[in-house]
Coordinates of N, CA, C and O and ligand atoms in Angstrom, one line a residue:
X1 N 94.5 72.3 129.7 CA 94.1 71.6 128.8 C 94.5 70.0 129.8 O 94.8 69.8 130.8
X2 N 93.0 69.9 130.6 CA 93.1 69.6 131.5 C 92.6 67.6 130.9 O 93.2 66.6 131.9
X3 N 91.7 66.8 130.2 CA 91.6 66.0 129.5 C 91.1 65.7 128.7 O 90.6 66.7 127.8
X4 N 91.5 64.6 127.7 CA 90.5 64.5 126.4 C 90.0 62.7 126.6 O 90.5 62.6 127.3
X5 N 88.7 63.4 126.2 CA 88.0 61.8 126.3 C 87.3 61.1 125.0 O 86.6 62.4 124.3
X6 N 88.0 60.6 124.7 CA 87.1 60.1 123.1 C 85.7 59.3 123.7 O 86.1 58.0 123.9
X7 N 84.5 59.7 123.2 CA 83.2 58.7 123.9 C 82.5 58.6 122.6 O 83.1 58.6 121.4
X8 N 81.3 57.7 122.2 CA 81.2 57.2 121.5 C 81.0 57.8 120.4 O 81.3 58.1 119.0
X9 N 80.1 59.1 120.4 CA 79.7 60.3 119.6 C 80.2 61.2 119.8 O 80.1 62.6 118.9
X10 N 81.6 61.7 120.2 CA 82.1 63.2 120.4 C 83.4 62.7 121.0 O 83.9 61.7 121.4
X11 N 84.5 64.0 119.8 CA 85.4 63.6 121.6 C 85.6 64.5 122.2 O 85.4 66.4 121.6
X12 N 85.8 65.0 123.5 CA 85.5 65.9 124.3 C 86.9 66.4 125.2 O 87.5 65.6 125.8
X13 N 86.7 67.6 124.9 CA 88.0 68.4 125.3 C 87.7 69.4 126.6 O 86.8 69.1 126.6
X14 N 88.4 68.3 128.6 CA 87.9 69.3 129.1 C 88.9 70.3 129.7 O 90.3 70.2 129.8
X15 N 88.5 71.5 130.1 CA 89.7 72.8 129.6 C 89.5 74.0 130.8 O 88.6 73.6 130.9
X16 N 90.8 74.1 131.0 CA 90.5 75.7 131.9 C 91.1 76.3 132.4 O 92.2 76.1 131.3
X17 N 91.0 77.4 131.9 CA 92.2 79.0 132.2 C 92.8 78.8 133.0 O 92.6 78.7 133.9
X18 N 94.6 78.8 132.3 CA 95.5 79.5 133.1 C 95.7 80.3 133.6 O 97.1 80.6 133.9
X19 N 95.1 81.5 133.0 CA 95.8 82.7 133.2 C 95.2 83.6 134.6 O 93.8 83.2 135.2
X20 N 96.5 83.7 135.8 CA 95.4 84.0 136.7 C 94.4 85.0 137.4 O 93.6 85.5 138.1
X21 N 94.4 86.3 135.6 CA 93.5 87.5 136.1 C 92.5 87.4 135.0 O 93.0 87.3 134.0
X22 N 92.0 88.6 135.1 CA 91.1 89.0 133.8 C 90.3 89.9 133.9 O 90.2 90.4 135.2
X23 N 89.9 90.6 133.5 CA 89.6 92.3 132.7 C 87.9 92.1 133.0 O 87.2 91.9 131.7
X24 N 87.8 92.8 133.9 CA 86.2 93.5 133.4 C 86.0 93.8 132.1 O 86.5 95.2 132.3
X25 N 84.9 93.3 131.6 CA 84.4 93.8 130.3 C 83.3 95.1 130.7 O 83.6 96.1 129.9
X26 N 82.8 95.9 132.3 CA 82.8 96.9 132.3 C 83.3 97.9 132.0 O 83.2 98.9 131.7
X27 N 84.1 97.8 133.1 CA 85.0 99.0 133.4 C 87.0 98.8 133.2 O 87.2 99.5 133.3
X28 N 87.1 98.1 133.1 CA 88.2 97.5 132.3 C 89.5 97.5 133.5 O 90.7 96.9 133.2
X29 N 88.8 97.4 135.2 CA 89.7 96.4 135.7 C 90.1 95.4 135.8 O 89.3 94.5 135.7
X30 N 91.2 94.9 135.7 CA 92.1 93.6 136.5 C 91.3 93.1 137.7 O 92.1 93.9 138.2
X31 N 91.4 92.3 137.7 CA 91.1 91.1 138.7 C 91.6 90.2 138.9 O 91.5 88.8 138.4
X32 N 91.8 89.6 140.4 CA 92.9 88.0 140.3 C 91.5 87.2 141.2 O 91.9 86.7 142.0
X33 N 90.7 87.9 142.0 CA 89.4 87.6 142.7 C 88.5 86.7 142.4 O 87.5 87.3 142.1
X34 N 88.6 85.7 142.1 CA 87.6 84.8 141.5 C 86.6 84.4 142.6 O 87.1 84.5 143.9
X35 N 85.4 84.0 142.2 CA 84.5 84.1 142.8 C 83.8 83.0 142.1 O 82.3 83.2 141.3
X36 N 83.8 81.7 142.4 CA 83.2 80.6 141.4 C 83.7 80.5 140.4 O 84.2 80.9 139.8
X37 N 82.7 80.1 139.8 CA 83.1 79.2 138.1 C 81.7 78.6 138.1 O 80.6 78.3 138.4
X38 N 81.7 77.8 136.6 CA 80.9 77.1 135.9 C 81.2 76.6 135.0 O 82.2 77.1 134.3
X39 N 81.2 75.6 134.1 CA 81.4 74.8 132.9 C 79.8 75.3 132.1 O 79.5 74.8 132.3
X40 N 81.3 75.1 130.8 CA 80.4 75.5 129.8 C 80.5 74.2 128.8 O 81.8 73.9 127.8
X41 N 79.7 73.7 128.3 CA 80.1 73.1 127.1 C 80.0 73.7 125.7 O 78.9 73.8 125.1
X42 N 80.7 73.7 124.8 CA 81.1 73.9 123.6 C 81.2 73.6 122.4 O 81.9 72.2 122.7
X43 N 80.2 73.9 121.2 CA 80.9 72.6 120.1 C 82.0 72.9 119.4 O 81.9 74.3 118.8
X44 N 83.0 72.4 119.1 CA 84.0 72.6 117.9 C 84.1 72.0 117.1 O 83.4 71.0 116.1
X45 N 85.0 72.7 115.9 CA 85.6 71.5 114.8 C 85.7 70.4 114.7 O 86.3 69.9 116.0
X46 N 84.7 69.7 114.0 CA 85.3 68.2 114.4 C 86.7 67.3 114.1 O 87.2 68.4 113.2
X47 N 87.0 66.9 114.2 CA 88.3 65.8 114.4 C 88.2 64.5 113.7 O 87.3 63.4 114.3
X48 N 88.6 64.4 112.4 CA 88.7 63.2 111.7 C 86.9 62.7 111.5 O 86.1 61.6 111.4
X49 N 86.5 63.9 111.1 CA 84.7 63.4 111.1 C 84.3 63.6 112.5 O 83.0 63.2 111.9
X50 N 84.6 63.2 113.4 CA 83.8 63.0 114.8 C 84.5 64.6 115.5 O 84.5 65.3 115.6
X51 N 82.7 64.5 115.8 CA 82.2 66.3 116.5 C 83.2 66.1 117.6 O 83.2 65.1 118.7
X52 N 83.6 67.4 118.2 CA 84.1 68.0 118.9 C 83.4 68.6 120.1 O 82.9 69.5 120.0
X53 N 83.4 68.7 121.6 CA 82.9 69.0 122.5 C 84.3 69.4 123.2 O 85.0 68.9 123.3
X54 N 84.3 70.9 123.5 CA 84.3 71.2 124.6 C 83.9 71.5 125.8 O 83.1 72.5 126.0
X55 N 84.8 70.8 127.3 CA 83.8 71.2 128.2 C 84.2 72.1 129.4 O 86.0 71.9 129.7
X56 N 84.2 73.2 128.8 CA 85.4 74.9 129.5 C 84.9 75.3 130.8 O 83.8 75.1 131.2
X57 N 85.9 74.8 131.9 CA 85.8 75.6 132.8 C 85.7 77.2 132.7 O 87.2 77.7 133.2
X58 N 84.9 77.9 133.5 CA 84.7 79.1 133.5 C 84.3 80.0 135.0 O 83.9 79.6 135.3
X59 N 85.3 80.6 135.2 CA 85.6 81.3 136.4 C 85.0 82.4 136.2 O 85.2 83.2 135.2
X60 N 84.5 82.9 137.3 CA 83.7 84.3 138.0 C 84.9 85.0 138.7 O 85.3 84.6 139.5
X61 N 85.1 86.2 138.3 CA 85.9 87.3 138.7 C 85.0 88.3 139.5 O 84.0 88.8 138.8
X62 N 85.3 88.6 140.6 CA 85.0 90.1 141.4 C 85.2 91.3 141.0 O 87.0 91.0 141.1
X63 N 84.7 92.3 140.2 CA 85.0 93.6 140.0 C 85.5 94.2 141.5 O 84.9 94.2 142.2
X64 N 87.0 94.3 141.0 CA 87.2 95.4 142.3 C 87.3 96.9 142.4 O 87.6 97.8 143.4
X65 N 86.6 97.4 141.2 CA 86.2 98.6 141.3 C 84.5 99.2 141.9 O 83.9 98.8 141.8
X66 N 84.9 99.9 142.6 CA 83.5 100.1 144.0 C 83.1 100.7 142.9 O 81.0 100.7 142.8
X67 N 83.1 101.7 141.7 CA 82.1 102.3 141.0 C 81.8 101.4 140.0 O 80.8 101.9 139.1
X68 N 82.1 100.6 139.6 CA 81.6 99.2 138.6 C 80.7 98.8 138.4 O 80.4 98.4 140.1
X69 N 79.2 98.8 138.1 CA 78.4 98.1 138.1 C 78.4 96.9 138.2 O 77.5 95.9 138.5
X70 N 79.0 96.5 137.3 CA 79.4 94.9 137.2 C 79.9 94.6 138.4 O 81.2 94.2 138.9
X71 N 79.2 93.9 139.8 CA 79.7 93.2 141.1 C 80.9 92.1 140.5 O 82.2 91.7 141.3
X72 N 80.2 91.2 139.5 CA 81.1 89.7 139.2 C 81.1 89.9 137.6 O 80.6 90.2 137.4
X73 N 81.7 89.3 137.5 CA 81.4 88.7 135.4 C 82.8 87.5 135.5 O 83.7 87.0 136.1
X74 N 82.4 86.7 134.5 CA 82.9 85.9 134.5 C 84.2 86.3 132.5 O 83.6 86.9 132.2
X75 N 85.4 84.7 133.3 CA 86.3 85.6 132.4 C 86.1 85.1 130.4 O 85.1 84.4 130.5
X76 N 86.4 85.3 129.5 CA 86.3 85.0 128.4 C 87.8 84.3 127.7 O 88.3 85.0 128.2
X77 N 87.8 83.6 127.1 CA 88.3 83.2 126.6 C 88.8 83.2 125.0 O 88.2 82.3 124.2
X78 N 90.2 84.5 124.5 CA 90.1 84.7 123.5 C 90.0 83.8 122.7 O 91.1 82.5 122.1
X79 N 89.1 83.7 121.2 CA 89.2 82.5 120.5 C 88.6 81.3 120.7 O 87.8 80.1 119.7
X80 N 87.8 81.0 122.3 CA 87.5 80.2 122.4 C 85.8 80.2 123.4 O 84.9 79.5 122.6
X81 N 85.5 81.3 123.7 CA 84.3 81.7 124.0 C 83.7 83.1 124.2 O 84.8 83.8 123.7
X82 N 82.4 83.1 124.0 CA 82.0 84.4 123.8 C 81.0 84.2 124.6 O 80.4 83.3 124.6
X83 N 80.5 85.6 125.2 CA 79.3 84.9 125.4 C 78.4 84.4 124.9 O 78.1 84.5 124.0
X84 N 77.6 83.5 126.1 CA 76.3 83.3 125.8 C 76.2 81.8 124.3 O 75.4 81.9 123.6
X85 N 77.8 82.2 123.7 CA 78.1 81.4 122.1 C 77.7 79.9 122.9 O 78.5 79.4 124.3
X86 N 77.3 79.3 121.9 CA 76.9 77.6 122.4 C 78.1 76.9 121.3 O 78.2 75.6 121.6
X87 N 79.2 78.1 120.6 CA 80.0 76.9 120.0 C 81.5 77.9 119.9 O 81.3 78.8 120.3
X88 N 82.5 77.3 119.2 CA 83.8 78.4 119.7 C 83.4 78.9 118.5 O 82.8 79.0 117.5
X89 N 84.3 80.1 118.2 CA 84.4 80.7 117.2 C 85.1 80.7 115.9 O 84.2 80.9 115.1
X90 N 86.0 79.1 116.2 CA 86.1 78.6 115.0 C 85.4 78.0 114.0 O 85.2 78.1 113.5
X91 N 84.5 77.1 115.1 CA 83.1 76.6 114.3 C 82.3 77.9 114.3 O 81.8 76.9 112.8
X92 N 81.9 78.4 114.4 CA 80.9 79.4 114.4 C 81.4 80.1 113.0 O 80.3 80.1 112.1
X93 N 82.1 80.2 112.4 CA 83.5 80.5 111.5 C 82.6 79.6 109.9 O 82.4 80.1 109.5
X94 N 83.3 78.5 110.9 CA 83.3 77.6 109.9 C 81.9 77.3 109.3 O 81.6 76.9 108.1
X95 N 80.9 76.8 110.6 CA 79.6 77.1 110.2 C 79.0 78.3 108.9 O 78.5 77.9 108.0
X96 N 79.6 79.5 109.1 CA 78.9 81.0 108.4 C 79.2 80.4 107.1 O 78.9 80.7 106.0
X97 N 80.3 80.3 106.6 CA 80.7 79.9 105.6 C 80.7 78.6 104.5 O 80.5 79.4 103.6
X98 N 80.3 77.4 105.6 CA 79.4 76.8 104.7 C 77.9 77.2 104.2 O 77.3 75.9 104.3
X99 N 77.8 77.8 105.1 CA 75.9 78.6 104.5 C 75.1 77.9 105.8 O 73.8 77.7 105.7
X100 N 75.8 77.5 106.8 CA 74.5 76.8 108.3 C 74.8 77.5 108.9 O 74.6 77.3 110.4
X101 N 75.2 78.6 108.7 CA 75.5 80.2 110.3 C 74.9 79.8 111.3 O 73.2 79.8 110.8
X102 N 74.9 80.6 112.4 CA 74.1 80.7 113.0 C 73.4 81.7 113.0 O 73.5 82.7 112.1
X103 N 72.0 81.9 113.6 CA 71.2 83.0 113.5 C 70.9 83.2 112.2 O 70.3 84.1 111.7
X104 N 70.1 82.2 111.2 CA 70.0 82.4 109.9 C 68.6 81.8 110.4 O 68.2 81.1 110.6
X105 N 67.3 83.1 109.6 CA 66.1 82.2 109.9 C 66.1 80.9 109.8 O 66.5 80.9 108.3
X106 N 64.6 80.3 110.1 CA 64.0 79.4 109.2 C 63.6 79.8 108.1 O 62.2 80.7 108.3
X107 N 63.5 79.0 107.5 CA 62.7 78.8 106.0 C 61.4 78.6 106.3 O 60.2 79.3 105.5
X108 N 61.1 77.4 107.8 CA 58.8 77.8 107.3 C 59.0 78.8 107.9 O 59.2 79.5 108.8
X109 N 57.3 79.6 107.5 CA 56.4 79.9 108.3 C 55.8 79.9 109.5 O 56.3 79.1 109.2
X110 N 55.4 80.5 110.2 CA 55.0 80.0 111.5 C 53.9 78.9 111.1 O 53.7 78.8 110.1
X111 N 53.9 77.9 112.0 CA 52.6 76.9 111.9 C 53.3 75.9 111.7 O 54.0 75.6 113.0
X112 N 52.6 74.9 110.9 CA 53.3 73.3 111.2 C 54.2 73.2 111.8 O 54.5 72.5 112.8
X113 N 55.3 73.4 111.0 CA 56.4 72.9 111.4 C 57.2 73.4 112.7 O 57.6 72.6 113.3
X114 N 56.8 74.7 113.0 CA 57.8 74.7 114.3 C 56.9 75.1 115.5 O 57.3 74.6 116.3
X115 N 56.0 74.4 115.2 CA 55.0 73.0 116.5 C 55.5 72.0 117.1 O 55.3 71.3 118.1
X116 N 56.4 71.5 116.3 CA 56.6 70.1 116.1 C 57.9 70.0 116.8 O 58.9 69.5 116.1
X117 N 57.9 69.9 118.1 CA 59.0 69.8 118.8 C 59.7 68.1 118.8 O 60.6 67.7 119.0
X118 N 58.9 67.2 118.5 CA 59.0 65.7 118.3 C 59.7 65.5 117.2 O 60.0 64.4 117.0
X119 N 59.8 66.3 115.9 CA 59.8 65.9 114.9 C 61.7 65.2 114.8 O 62.5 65.9 115.4
X120 N 62.0 64.3 114.2 CA 63.4 63.3 113.9 C 64.7 64.7 113.7 O 64.0 65.9 113.1
X121 N 65.6 64.9 114.4 CA 66.4 65.4 114.4 C 67.8 65.7 113.7 O 67.8 67.2 113.4
X122 N 67.2 65.2 112.4 CA 67.8 64.9 110.9 C 67.3 65.9 110.3 O 67.3 65.9 109.3
X123 N 65.7 65.6 110.8 CA 64.7 67.0 109.8 C 65.1 68.4 109.2 O 64.9 68.5 108.1
X124 N 65.7 69.4 110.1 CA 66.2 70.1 109.7 C 67.5 70.8 109.7 O 68.2 70.7 111.2
X125 N 68.5 69.9 108.8 CA 70.2 70.0 109.2 C 70.6 71.9 109.3 O 71.4 71.5 109.1
X126 N 69.9 72.6 108.6 CA 70.0 73.7 108.8 C 70.1 74.2 110.4 O 70.1 75.7 110.3
X127 N 68.9 73.7 110.6 CA 68.1 74.5 112.6 C 69.4 74.7 113.2 O 70.8 74.4 112.8
X128 N 68.9 74.7 114.7 CA 69.9 75.1 115.5 C 70.9 75.1 116.0 O 71.6 74.7 117.2
X129 N 70.4 73.1 115.9 CA 71.5 71.8 117.0 C 72.4 72.1 116.7 O 73.0 71.3 115.4
X130 N 73.5 72.9 117.4 CA 74.9 72.8 116.8 C 75.2 71.4 116.1 O 76.3 71.0 115.0
X131 N 75.4 70.3 117.1 CA 76.4 69.0 116.7 C 75.5 68.3 115.6 O 76.0 68.3 114.7
X132 N 74.0 68.3 115.6 CA 73.7 68.4 114.2 C 73.8 68.9 112.8 O 74.5 68.6 111.6
X133 N 73.7 70.2 112.6 CA 74.6 70.8 111.6 C 76.6 70.8 111.3 O 76.2 71.4 110.1
X134 N 76.8 70.8 112.2 CA 78.0 70.2 112.2 C 78.5 69.0 111.6 O 79.3 68.8 110.8
X135 N 77.7 68.1 112.0 CA 78.1 66.8 111.7 C 77.8 66.8 109.9 O 78.6 66.1 109.1
X136 N 76.5 67.9 109.8 CA 75.8 67.0 108.5 C 76.8 68.3 107.5 O 77.4 68.1 106.3
X137 N 77.4 69.5 108.0 CA 77.8 70.4 107.1 C 79.6 69.8 106.9 O 80.5 69.8 105.4
X138 N 80.1 69.2 108.0 CA 81.2 69.4 108.1 C 82.0 68.2 107.1 O 83.0 67.8 106.7
X139 N 81.5 67.1 107.2 CA 81.4 66.0 106.4 C 81.3 66.0 104.9 O 82.2 65.4 104.4
X140 N 81.2 67.0 105.0 CA 80.7 66.9 102.9 C 82.2 67.5 102.5 O 82.5 67.1 101.3
X141 N 83.0 67.6 103.3 CA 84.2 68.1 102.5 C 85.6 67.0 103.2 O 86.4 67.8 103.3
X142 N 85.1 66.3 103.4 CA 85.8 65.5 104.3 C 87.3 64.5 103.2 O 88.1 64.5 103.6
X143 N 86.3 64.6 102.0 CA 87.3 63.7 101.0 C 88.8 64.8 100.3 O 88.8 64.6 99.0
X144 N 88.9 66.0 101.0 CA 89.5 67.0 100.3 C 91.1 66.7 100.2 O 91.7 65.4 101.4
Ligands
LIG1 ZN1 84.3 96.2 136.3

């Protein structure tokens, strides 16, 4: 854990993995040779009703197996990141459980609504915008 910052609209955790090596997803070789990295933002379960963002420092590793097709690969942090995900595994599970899960087809057929990029963000609470979906969905069970 590198830092926690409470911002106006979210709690932001800045984290990085302390594991010294990662396993190549293509060939299973373990590598400790880092090759740069990047930051990923993930939405996580809210804290006290406030949306949570996790700013993850993801390292890239160089695969040591000369026969492997993947020259470099990004580490995955189990339970937190998955390739290309925009939310943590926990939040994805939660959203699925309350029916606002990822990948649900939008109800409107092609046409009017689809073309309206400028619609207000609350117009479609089941849409793909993670923070909006989380806020609307999770707030509903705050009184437990
Ligand atoms: Zn490999």
